[in-house]
Short mmCIF file of C-alpha atoms in Angstrom, two decimals:
data_model
loop_
_atom_site.label_atom_id
_atom_site.label_comp_id
_atom_site.label_asym_id
_atom_site.label_seq_id
_atom_site.Cartn_x
_atom_site.Cartn_y
_atom_site.Cartn_z
CA MET A 23 -30.32 -78.79 36.58
CA LEU A 24 -32.90 -79.51 33.86
CA ILE A 25 -32.87 -75.83 32.80
CA LYS A 26 -29.07 -75.92 32.61
CA TYR A 27 -29.10 -78.94 30.25
CA PHE A 28 -31.89 -77.32 28.24
CA ASN A 29 -29.85 -74.13 27.73
CA VAL A 30 -26.77 -76.11 26.68
CA GLY A 31 -28.86 -78.16 24.28
CA SER A 32 -30.43 -75.02 22.79
CA VAL A 33 -27.05 -73.43 22.19
CA PHE A 34 -25.75 -76.64 20.60
CA PHE A 35 -28.83 -76.84 18.37
CA LEU A 36 -28.45 -73.21 17.25
CA LEU A 37 -24.77 -73.80 16.53
CA LEU A 38 -25.53 -76.78 14.30
CA THR A 39 -28.28 -74.80 12.54
CA ASN A 40 -25.91 -71.90 11.78
CA ILE A 41 -23.26 -74.27 10.43
CA TYR A 42 -25.84 -75.92 8.20
CA LEU A 43 -27.06 -72.55 6.86
CA ILE A 44 -23.51 -71.37 6.17
CA LEU A 45 -22.64 -74.56 4.31
CA ARG A 46 -25.85 -74.34 2.32
CA GLN A 47 -25.16 -70.73 1.38
CA LEU A 48 -21.62 -71.56 0.30
CA ASN A 49 -22.91 -74.44 -1.80
CA ASN A 50 -25.51 -72.21 -3.43
CA SER A 51 -22.94 -69.53 -4.23
CA GLN A 52 -20.85 -72.10 -6.06
CA CYS A 53 -23.65 -73.91 -7.82
CA SER A 54 -25.93 -71.05 -8.86
CA ILE A 55 -23.73 -69.58 -11.55
CA GLY A 56 -26.55 -69.80 -14.06
CA ASN A 57 -29.29 -68.57 -11.69
CA THR A 58 -29.14 -66.23 -8.67
CA TYR A 59 -25.45 -65.60 -9.29
CA ASP A 60 -26.39 -63.95 -12.59
CA LEU A 61 -28.62 -61.44 -10.84
CA GLU A 62 -25.92 -60.45 -8.35
CA TYR A 63 -23.30 -60.37 -11.11
CA VAL A 64 -25.37 -58.13 -13.37
CA LYS A 65 -26.32 -55.82 -10.50
CA ASN A 66 -22.71 -55.40 -9.34
CA TYR A 67 -21.53 -54.83 -12.90
CA GLN A 68 -24.28 -52.31 -13.61
CA ASP A 69 -23.66 -50.45 -10.33
CA ASP A 70 -19.97 -50.21 -11.17
CA GLN A 71 -20.74 -49.08 -14.73
CA ASN A 72 -23.19 -46.45 -13.45
CA LYS A 73 -20.49 -45.02 -11.18
CA PHE A 74 -18.13 -44.90 -14.16
CA ASP A 75 -20.73 -43.16 -16.35
CA LYS A 76 -21.41 -40.62 -13.60
CA LYS A 77 -17.70 -39.90 -13.22
CA GLU A 78 -17.35 -39.57 -17.00
CA THR A 79 -20.19 -37.02 -16.98
CA GLU A 80 -18.67 -35.02 -14.13
CA GLU A 81 -15.13 -35.15 -15.52
CA VAL A 82 -15.55 -34.28 -19.18
CA GLN A 83 -12.36 -34.71 -21.15
CA LYS A 84 -10.87 -31.41 -22.22
CA PRO A 85 -10.27 -31.43 -25.96
CA SER A 86 -6.94 -30.11 -27.15
CA TYR A 87 -6.67 -26.72 -28.78
CA SER A 88 -7.10 -27.70 -32.43
CA GLU A 89 -10.34 -29.58 -31.77
CA TYR A 90 -12.09 -26.24 -31.34
CA ASN A 91 -11.21 -25.49 -34.97
CA VAL A 92 -13.12 -28.50 -36.27
CA LYS A 93 -16.17 -27.31 -38.16
CA ASP A 94 -19.25 -28.10 -36.08
CA TYR A 95 -21.48 -29.38 -38.83
CA GLU A 96 -24.21 -31.94 -39.16
CA ILE A 97 -22.90 -34.86 -41.18
CA SER A 98 -24.89 -35.14 -44.38
CA GLU A 99 -23.70 -38.57 -45.51
CA GLY A 100 -25.88 -41.57 -44.82
CA PHE A 101 -24.61 -44.79 -43.35
CA GLU A 102 -22.12 -46.48 -45.64
CA ILE A 103 -20.73 -49.99 -45.44
CA GLY A 104 -16.99 -49.39 -45.32
CA PHE A 105 -15.49 -52.29 -43.35
CA ASN A 106 -13.81 -54.97 -45.43
CA VAL A 107 -14.91 -58.12 -43.60
CA SER A 108 -15.99 -61.63 -44.55
CA PHE A 109 -16.98 -63.47 -41.38
CA ASP A 110 -16.45 -66.81 -43.10
CA LEU A 111 -12.74 -66.00 -43.23
CA GLY A 112 -10.42 -64.44 -40.64
CA ARG A 113 -7.77 -65.91 -38.33
CA TRP A 114 -8.50 -68.00 -35.25
CA ASP A 115 -6.51 -67.63 -32.06
CA LYS A 116 -4.74 -70.70 -30.63
CA SER A 117 -7.74 -71.73 -28.55
CA LYS A 118 -10.22 -71.12 -31.39
CA SER A 119 -12.18 -68.85 -29.07
CA PHE A 120 -11.73 -65.61 -31.02
CA LYS A 121 -11.53 -64.70 -34.69
CA MET A 122 -9.35 -61.86 -35.99
CA PHE A 123 -9.70 -59.72 -39.09
CA ASP A 124 -6.81 -57.54 -40.25
CA TYR A 125 -7.31 -54.13 -41.82
CA VAL A 126 -11.09 -53.92 -41.90
CA HIS A 127 -10.46 -50.25 -42.59
CA VAL A 128 -7.15 -48.76 -43.76
CA GLY A 129 -6.23 -45.13 -43.09
CA GLU A 130 -5.71 -43.10 -46.25
CA GLU A 131 -2.09 -42.31 -45.36
CA TYR A 132 -1.35 -45.32 -43.15
CA GLY A 133 1.03 -46.93 -45.63
CA SER A 134 3.04 -43.78 -46.35
CA LEU A 135 3.16 -42.84 -42.66
CA SER A 136 4.46 -46.31 -41.82
CA LYS A 137 7.36 -45.71 -44.19
CA LYS A 138 8.01 -42.22 -42.82
CA TYR A 139 7.91 -43.08 -39.10
CA MET A 140 10.08 -45.63 -37.31
CA VAL A 141 7.41 -46.09 -34.64
CA CYS A 142 3.74 -47.04 -34.84
CA MET A 143 1.18 -46.64 -32.07
CA ALA A 144 -0.80 -49.81 -31.34
CA THR A 145 -3.90 -49.66 -29.17
CA GLN A 146 -7.16 -51.53 -28.58
CA SER A 147 -10.70 -50.88 -27.43
CA SER A 148 -14.22 -52.18 -27.11
CA ILE A 149 -17.00 -49.85 -28.21
CA GLU A 150 -17.38 -48.30 -24.74
CA LYS A 151 -14.10 -46.35 -24.84
CA LEU A 152 -13.59 -45.78 -28.55
CA HIS A 153 -14.30 -42.04 -28.26
CA SER A 154 -10.78 -41.61 -26.86
CA ILE A 155 -9.24 -42.27 -30.28
CA ALA A 156 -10.37 -38.79 -31.42
CA GLN A 157 -7.87 -36.99 -29.21
CA VAL A 158 -5.23 -39.71 -29.31
CA SER A 159 -5.07 -39.61 -33.12
CA GLU A 160 -4.96 -35.82 -33.13
CA HIS A 161 -1.86 -35.77 -30.92
CA TRP A 162 -0.08 -38.73 -32.54
CA THR A 163 0.90 -37.74 -36.08
CA GLY A 164 2.31 -41.13 -37.07
CA PRO A 165 0.53 -44.38 -38.02
CA ILE A 166 -1.98 -45.82 -35.53
CA SER A 167 -3.10 -49.45 -35.49
CA VAL A 168 -6.36 -49.95 -33.54
CA ALA A 169 -7.88 -53.32 -32.68
CA ILE A 170 -11.61 -53.10 -31.93
CA TYR A 171 -13.83 -55.77 -30.36
CA ALA A 172 -17.45 -56.58 -31.13
CA ALA A 173 -19.80 -59.31 -29.91
CA GLY A 174 -22.73 -59.96 -32.23
CA ASP A 175 -24.40 -58.00 -35.03
CA GLU A 176 -25.61 -55.08 -32.92
CA GLU A 177 -22.20 -54.31 -31.46
CA TYR A 178 -20.50 -54.80 -34.80
CA TYR A 179 -22.75 -52.38 -36.66
CA LEU A 180 -22.78 -49.83 -33.83
CA LEU A 181 -18.99 -49.98 -33.81
CA HIS A 182 -18.95 -49.67 -37.58
CA TRP A 183 -21.37 -46.73 -37.45
CA TYR A 184 -19.34 -44.90 -34.81
CA VAL A 185 -16.05 -45.34 -36.69
CA HIS A 186 -17.76 -43.88 -39.76
CA PHE A 187 -18.99 -40.96 -37.63
CA LEU A 188 -15.49 -40.27 -36.25
CA LYS A 189 -13.90 -40.49 -39.70
CA ASN A 190 -16.31 -37.88 -41.01
CA CYS A 191 -15.69 -35.58 -38.06
CA TYR A 192 -11.93 -35.83 -37.68
CA PRO A 193 -9.73 -35.95 -40.79
CA TRP A 194 -6.72 -37.25 -38.83
CA ILE A 195 -8.65 -40.44 -38.06
CA SER A 196 -9.35 -41.01 -41.75
CA LYS A 197 -5.70 -40.46 -42.60
CA ARG A 198 -3.69 -42.03 -39.77
CA VAL A 199 -5.76 -44.84 -38.29
CA SER A 200 -6.19 -48.41 -39.50
CA PHE A 201 -8.76 -50.58 -37.74
CA HIS A 202 -8.71 -54.35 -37.14
CA LEU A 203 -11.51 -56.45 -35.70
CA GLY A 204 -11.71 -59.17 -33.08
CA VAL A 205 -14.91 -61.17 -32.44
CA PRO A 206 -15.73 -64.03 -30.03
CA LYS A 207 -16.57 -67.47 -31.43
CA LEU A 208 -19.85 -67.52 -29.51
CA ARG A 209 -20.95 -64.15 -30.93
CA ILE A 210 -19.59 -63.95 -34.48
CA PRO A 211 -21.66 -61.38 -36.40
CA THR A 212 -23.78 -62.77 -39.21
CA GLY A 213 -23.49 -59.67 -41.37
CA LYS A 214 -27.23 -59.03 -41.21
CA TYR A 215 -28.06 -55.43 -40.35
CA PRO A 216 -30.20 -55.34 -37.16
CA GLU A 217 -33.77 -54.06 -37.43
CA ASN A 218 -33.48 -51.86 -34.34
CA LEU A 219 -30.62 -49.87 -35.91
CA LYS A 220 -32.29 -49.01 -39.21
CA ASN A 221 -33.48 -45.62 -37.93
CA LEU A 222 -30.00 -44.67 -36.74
CA LYS A 223 -28.98 -41.75 -38.97
CA ILE A 224 -25.52 -40.26 -38.87
CA ASN A 225 -26.75 -36.78 -39.83
CA ASN A 226 -28.69 -36.46 -36.57
CA TYR A 227 -25.51 -35.83 -34.59
CA LYS A 228 -22.83 -33.15 -34.35
CA CYS A 229 -19.08 -33.67 -34.18
CA ARG A 230 -18.56 -31.78 -30.94
CA ASP A 231 -20.88 -34.26 -29.19
CA TYR A 232 -18.78 -37.31 -30.09
CA LYS A 233 -18.65 -38.58 -26.49
CA ASN A 234 -22.36 -38.19 -25.87
CA VAL A 235 -23.11 -39.72 -29.27
CA LEU A 236 -21.31 -42.88 -28.18
CA LYS A 237 -23.18 -42.99 -24.88
CA GLU A 238 -26.47 -42.73 -26.74
CA ILE A 239 -25.88 -45.36 -29.39
CA ILE A 240 -24.55 -48.06 -27.06
CA LYS A 241 -27.92 -47.97 -25.31
CA LEU A 242 -29.28 -49.64 -28.45
CA ARG A 243 -27.50 -52.89 -27.66
CA PRO A 244 -29.91 -55.69 -26.68
CA VAL A 245 -29.95 -56.67 -23.01
CA GLU A 246 -28.88 -60.17 -23.99
CA ILE A 247 -25.61 -58.90 -25.50
CA VAL A 248 -24.93 -56.63 -22.51
CA LYS A 249 -25.38 -59.55 -20.10
CA TRP A 250 -23.18 -61.78 -22.25
CA ARG A 251 -20.43 -59.15 -22.25
CA MET A 252 -20.68 -58.86 -18.47
CA LYS A 253 -20.03 -62.56 -17.98
CA ASN A 254 -17.35 -63.06 -20.63
CA PRO A 255 -13.98 -61.36 -20.09
CA TYR A 256 -12.72 -58.86 -22.64
CA PRO A 257 -9.72 -60.44 -24.44
CA GLN A 258 -7.26 -57.61 -23.83
CA ASN A 259 -4.15 -59.51 -24.83
CA HIS A 260 -5.67 -60.85 -28.04
CA MET A 261 -6.53 -57.30 -29.01
CA ARG A 262 -3.10 -55.96 -28.07
CA ASN A 263 -1.41 -58.57 -30.24
CA LEU A 264 -3.83 -57.88 -33.09
CA ALA A 265 -3.07 -54.15 -33.03
CA ARG A 266 0.66 -54.57 -32.63
CA LYS A 267 1.14 -57.16 -35.36
CA ASN A 268 -0.56 -54.89 -37.88
CA CYS A 269 1.96 -52.13 -37.30
CA GLN A 270 4.40 -51.88 -40.20
CA SER A 271 7.15 -49.89 -38.45
CA ASP A 272 10.26 -51.27 -36.75
CA TYR A 273 9.19 -49.95 -33.33
CA VAL A 274 5.84 -50.15 -31.57
CA PHE A 275 4.35 -47.93 -28.88
CA LEU A 276 1.67 -50.14 -27.30
CA THR A 277 -0.91 -48.25 -25.21
CA ASP A 278 -4.46 -48.42 -23.91
CA VAL A 279 -6.91 -46.35 -25.94
CA ASP A 280 -7.46 -43.77 -23.18
CA ILE A 281 -3.75 -42.95 -22.86
CA VAL A 282 -3.17 -39.65 -24.68
CA PRO A 283 0.34 -38.84 -25.96
CA SER A 284 1.99 -35.46 -25.48
CA PHE A 285 2.20 -33.11 -28.45
CA LYS A 286 4.81 -33.91 -31.13
CA LEU A 287 5.59 -37.26 -29.49
CA ALA A 288 5.60 -39.24 -32.74
CA ASP A 289 7.87 -36.77 -34.56
CA ASN A 290 10.29 -36.41 -31.66
CA LEU A 291 10.43 -40.17 -31.13
CA ASN A 292 11.19 -40.60 -34.81
CA LYS A 293 14.26 -38.37 -34.45
CA PHE A 294 15.35 -40.10 -31.25
CA LEU A 295 15.04 -43.65 -32.58
CA LYS A 296 17.22 -42.94 -35.59
CA THR A 297 20.19 -42.42 -33.26
CA ALA A 298 19.05 -44.73 -30.44
CA LYS A 299 19.12 -47.70 -32.79
CA LYS A 300 22.87 -47.15 -33.10
CA THR A 301 23.62 -46.35 -29.45
CA CYS A 302 21.57 -49.07 -27.73
CA LYS A 303 24.17 -51.54 -26.50
CA ASN A 304 21.94 -54.57 -26.10
CA LYS A 305 18.13 -54.64 -25.95
CA CYS A 306 16.40 -51.36 -25.06
CA ALA A 307 12.80 -50.54 -24.19
CA TYR A 308 11.93 -46.85 -23.77
CA VAL A 309 9.43 -45.90 -21.06
CA ILE A 310 7.14 -42.89 -21.61
CA PRO A 311 6.02 -41.63 -18.15
CA THR A 312 2.24 -41.57 -17.69
CA TYR A 313 0.41 -39.03 -15.53
CA GLU A 314 -3.17 -38.65 -14.36
CA LEU A 315 -4.60 -35.21 -15.09
CA ASP A 316 -7.44 -33.36 -13.43
CA SER A 317 -10.18 -33.22 -16.05
CA ARG A 318 -10.91 -29.54 -15.33
CA THR A 319 -7.53 -28.48 -16.71
CA ASP A 320 -6.20 -28.17 -20.25
CA PHE A 321 -3.80 -30.68 -21.73
CA PRO A 322 -0.22 -29.57 -20.86
CA LYS A 323 1.72 -28.34 -23.88
CA ASN A 324 5.08 -29.50 -22.50
CA LYS A 325 6.87 -31.02 -19.51
CA SER A 326 7.27 -27.67 -17.73
CA GLU A 327 3.53 -27.10 -17.83
CA LEU A 328 2.89 -30.65 -16.62
CA LEU A 329 5.23 -30.12 -13.65
CA ARG A 330 3.41 -26.89 -12.72
CA LEU A 331 0.13 -28.79 -12.73
CA SER A 332 1.72 -31.50 -10.59
CA GLN A 333 2.87 -28.94 -8.02
CA LYS A 334 -0.69 -27.62 -7.81
CA GLY A 335 -2.07 -31.13 -7.24
CA LEU A 336 -3.75 -31.21 -10.66
CA ALA A 337 -1.53 -33.98 -12.05
CA ARG A 338 0.20 -36.98 -10.52
CA ALA A 339 1.83 -40.27 -11.46
CA PHE A 340 -0.58 -42.74 -13.04
CA HIS A 341 -2.23 -45.06 -10.48
CA GLN A 342 -0.36 -43.37 -7.62
CA LYS A 343 -3.39 -43.61 -5.33
CA VAL A 344 -5.01 -46.70 -6.84
CA PHE A 345 -2.01 -49.03 -7.05
CA ILE A 346 1.37 -47.37 -6.68
CA TYR A 347 3.42 -50.42 -7.75
CA ASN A 348 1.86 -50.22 -11.21
CA GLN A 349 4.21 -47.37 -12.25
CA PHE A 350 6.54 -46.97 -9.26
CA ALA A 351 9.69 -48.29 -10.95
CA THR A 352 9.57 -45.40 -13.45
CA ASN A 353 10.89 -43.16 -10.64
CA PHE A 354 8.83 -40.05 -11.37
CA SER A 355 10.75 -37.83 -8.94
CA LYS A 356 13.96 -38.51 -10.85
CA TRP A 357 12.23 -37.75 -14.14
CA GLU A 358 10.76 -34.53 -12.77
CA SER A 359 14.14 -33.29 -11.53
CA PHE A 360 15.93 -34.15 -14.77
CA VAL A 361 17.05 -31.02 -16.64
CA ASP A 362 16.15 -31.18 -20.34
CA SER A 363 18.17 -29.39 -22.99
CA SER A 364 15.18 -28.82 -25.29
CA GLU A 365 11.43 -29.39 -25.40
CA ASP A 366 11.72 -31.03 -28.81
CA GLU A 367 14.73 -33.26 -28.20
CA ILE A 368 14.16 -36.62 -26.53
CA ILE A 369 16.95 -37.99 -24.38
CA ILE A 370 17.26 -40.76 -21.81
CA SER A 371 16.59 -39.48 -18.30
CA HIS A 372 17.61 -42.65 -16.44
CA ASP A 373 17.53 -46.44 -16.41
CA VAL A 374 14.87 -48.38 -14.53
CA THR A 375 16.93 -49.94 -11.75
CA ASN A 376 14.25 -51.20 -9.35
CA PHE A 377 12.16 -53.35 -11.68
CA GLU A 378 9.20 -55.05 -9.97
CA PHE A 379 6.91 -57.80 -11.20
CA LEU A 380 3.83 -55.56 -10.95
CA TYR A 381 5.41 -52.87 -13.15
CA GLU A 382 3.21 -51.87 -16.12
CA PRO A 383 4.78 -48.97 -18.03
CA PHE A 384 3.76 -47.85 -21.49
CA TYR A 385 6.90 -48.17 -23.55
CA VAL A 386 8.39 -48.05 -27.03
CA ALA A 387 10.32 -51.12 -28.18
CA PRO A 388 11.26 -53.07 -31.30
CA ASP A 389 8.49 -55.28 -32.61
CA THR A 390 10.58 -58.28 -31.58
CA VAL A 391 9.63 -58.05 -27.88
CA PRO A 392 7.49 -60.96 -26.55
CA GLU A 393 3.81 -61.00 -27.39
CA HIS A 394 1.09 -60.74 -24.74
CA ASP A 395 0.06 -64.17 -23.45
CA GLU A 396 -3.50 -64.75 -24.64
CA ARG A 397 -4.34 -67.18 -21.84
CA PHE A 398 -4.86 -64.15 -19.60
CA LEU A 399 -8.37 -62.80 -20.20
CA GLY A 400 -10.12 -59.81 -18.68
CA TYR A 401 -8.43 -58.10 -15.73
CA GLY A 402 -5.30 -59.10 -13.88
CA TYR A 403 -1.91 -60.29 -15.12
CA THR A 404 -2.59 -59.22 -18.71
CA ARG A 405 -0.04 -56.44 -19.18
CA ASN A 406 2.50 -56.95 -16.40
CA THR A 407 3.22 -60.53 -17.51
CA GLN A 408 4.35 -59.26 -20.91
CA VAL A 409 6.49 -56.54 -19.30
CA TYR A 410 7.97 -59.17 -16.99
CA GLU A 411 8.86 -61.51 -19.87
CA THR A 412 10.40 -58.60 -21.77
CA PHE A 413 12.57 -57.87 -18.73
CA VAL A 414 13.54 -61.54 -18.25
CA SER A 415 14.45 -61.82 -21.95
CA GLY A 416 17.16 -59.20 -21.45
CA TYR A 417 15.64 -55.80 -22.22
CA GLN A 418 16.85 -52.74 -20.31
CA PHE A 419 14.04 -50.28 -19.59
CA GLN A 420 15.07 -46.62 -19.98
CA VAL A 421 12.90 -43.60 -19.13
CA LEU A 422 12.66 -40.86 -21.76
CA SER A 423 12.31 -37.11 -21.23
CA PRO A 424 10.69 -34.60 -21.74
CA VAL A 425 7.88 -36.64 -23.33
CA PHE A 426 4.90 -38.06 -21.44
CA THR A 427 1.38 -39.45 -21.79
CA ILE A 428 -1.82 -38.49 -19.98
CA HIS A 429 -4.80 -40.35 -18.56
CA TRP A 430 -7.73 -38.02 -17.91
CA GLY A 431 -9.06 -37.87 -14.34
CA LEU A 432 -7.41 -38.13 -10.92
CA GLN A 433 -8.15 -41.65 -9.74
CA GLY A 434 -9.02 -42.45 -6.14
CA ARG A 435 -8.72 -45.77 -4.38
CA LYS A 436 -11.86 -47.82 -4.74
CA GLU A 437 -12.95 -51.37 -4.13
CA ARG A 438 -12.76 -53.79 -7.00
CA PRO A 439 -16.17 -54.93 -8.21
CA PRO A 440 -16.81 -58.66 -7.64
CA TRP A 441 -16.76 -59.53 -11.37
CA ARG A 442 -13.31 -57.98 -11.72
CA GLU A 443 -11.92 -59.77 -8.68
CA ARG A 444 -13.17 -63.10 -10.08
CA GLN A 445 -11.28 -62.50 -13.33
CA ASN A 446 -8.16 -61.58 -11.38
CA SER A 447 -8.37 -64.80 -9.35
CA VAL A 448 -8.61 -66.95 -12.47
CA ASN A 449 -5.61 -65.21 -14.01
CA ARG A 450 -3.64 -65.57 -10.77
CA PHE A 451 -4.03 -69.34 -11.11
CA ARG A 452 -2.87 -69.20 -14.74
CA PHE A 453 0.16 -67.17 -13.72
CA GLU A 454 1.55 -70.08 -11.69
CA LEU A 455 1.93 -72.04 -14.92
CA PHE A 456 3.17 -68.99 -16.85
CA LYS A 457 6.09 -68.17 -14.54
CA GLY A 458 7.36 -71.75 -14.73
CA GLU A 459 7.27 -71.60 -18.51
CA ILE A 460 9.19 -68.31 -18.55
CA PHE A 461 11.92 -69.79 -16.37
CA ALA A 462 12.17 -72.87 -18.58
CA LYS A 463 12.30 -70.71 -21.71
CA TYR A 464 14.98 -68.21 -20.61
CA ARG A 465 16.69 -70.02 -17.73
CA ASN A 466 16.62 -66.71 -15.92
CA ASP A 467 14.82 -65.77 -12.70
CA PRO A 468 15.97 -62.23 -11.77
CA LEU A 469 13.02 -61.55 -9.44
CA LYS A 470 13.20 -64.95 -7.69
CA MET A 471 9.72 -65.93 -8.85
CA ILE A 472 10.51 -69.65 -8.75
CA GLY A 473 10.90 -70.78 -5.17
#
């Protein structure tokens, strides 16, 4: 009998001990944001970034045909200060957390192109992905407004240096692209050139190595800045608004920097919009279908070639495997079966009839569509909330053919890193307030979001 009571008591003691340890661990996980949490956070972020870098190395972006004609020369010019910035000036966002600077560099033909084209491409990037603008600006012959983000002097001058490098390598960047700058309040550059960058010479690199050049120079960022960037969400919506509002055309095509347009898209859109402006009955937003492309293939010259790649499993709808609802409402099968009259004539394939809240198309619309809500920072609810408000405000989304955009690399389903899930959770909380405001503003709830 004594043994029986002893066993029961032991089990009860172990149970209480386990509960105590669990509660202690939970408390530590909540209270150690400035200590052990940092180590886990940095490790998870770095592991995720290493996987990305490895994938980028394995899946090298195929340049388009004309890039092979660029003279592979060593740039002889030294570093030149070319950005027009005074950090004492600039515009604050509503929360006074970020400062914006318009037109730190203006493309040589940006003004004339803005008069010629009815549509302007607006895109944004931090330094890590800026290499993509080389191919994007080659394909898009109209004006391009790019918002770039830098935290601190090292990032600012590395960004500045790399833009100068790209301008010297690719004439279409010098002509078509205007750059704007966003900086965080806690890391506003001082304008003092960092000591560790003084030996960085632009003539040590070749144009064909533009991706590897970027990978090399970002290693020069201090560990302190890298850790700060890990913990502080990238202000995607601030940057989207900054890029868009510096477009001078009536229509804006807002994209992410790694979304590459099909050939002749700007010119063909220009023709289409001249008539569409007259035929659009109410409010129209024009969806450009986005596909993922196997990085071992060449960029498709037209829709027919894209469909052949799709049939071979070398191309598929963007995010089809990662998160199908992201682009599902575009109805890719309907677009693929649509018979086009000409490769150079854009027409409406079909209307988007099954709009979903999670829908995130890249689309062309008048510059009067709602802005991106800047309360959403980092990942989650940044782009789809703007698309949702555009829909609620009365815009009809229409899918265009035979044009398209491409994202390099076939994406597989993968777990979200912890830092990204934390950002998504914060934005999910903010969305509860946002959806109530949208209903109050438009008195319209087509997706029954208010219950």
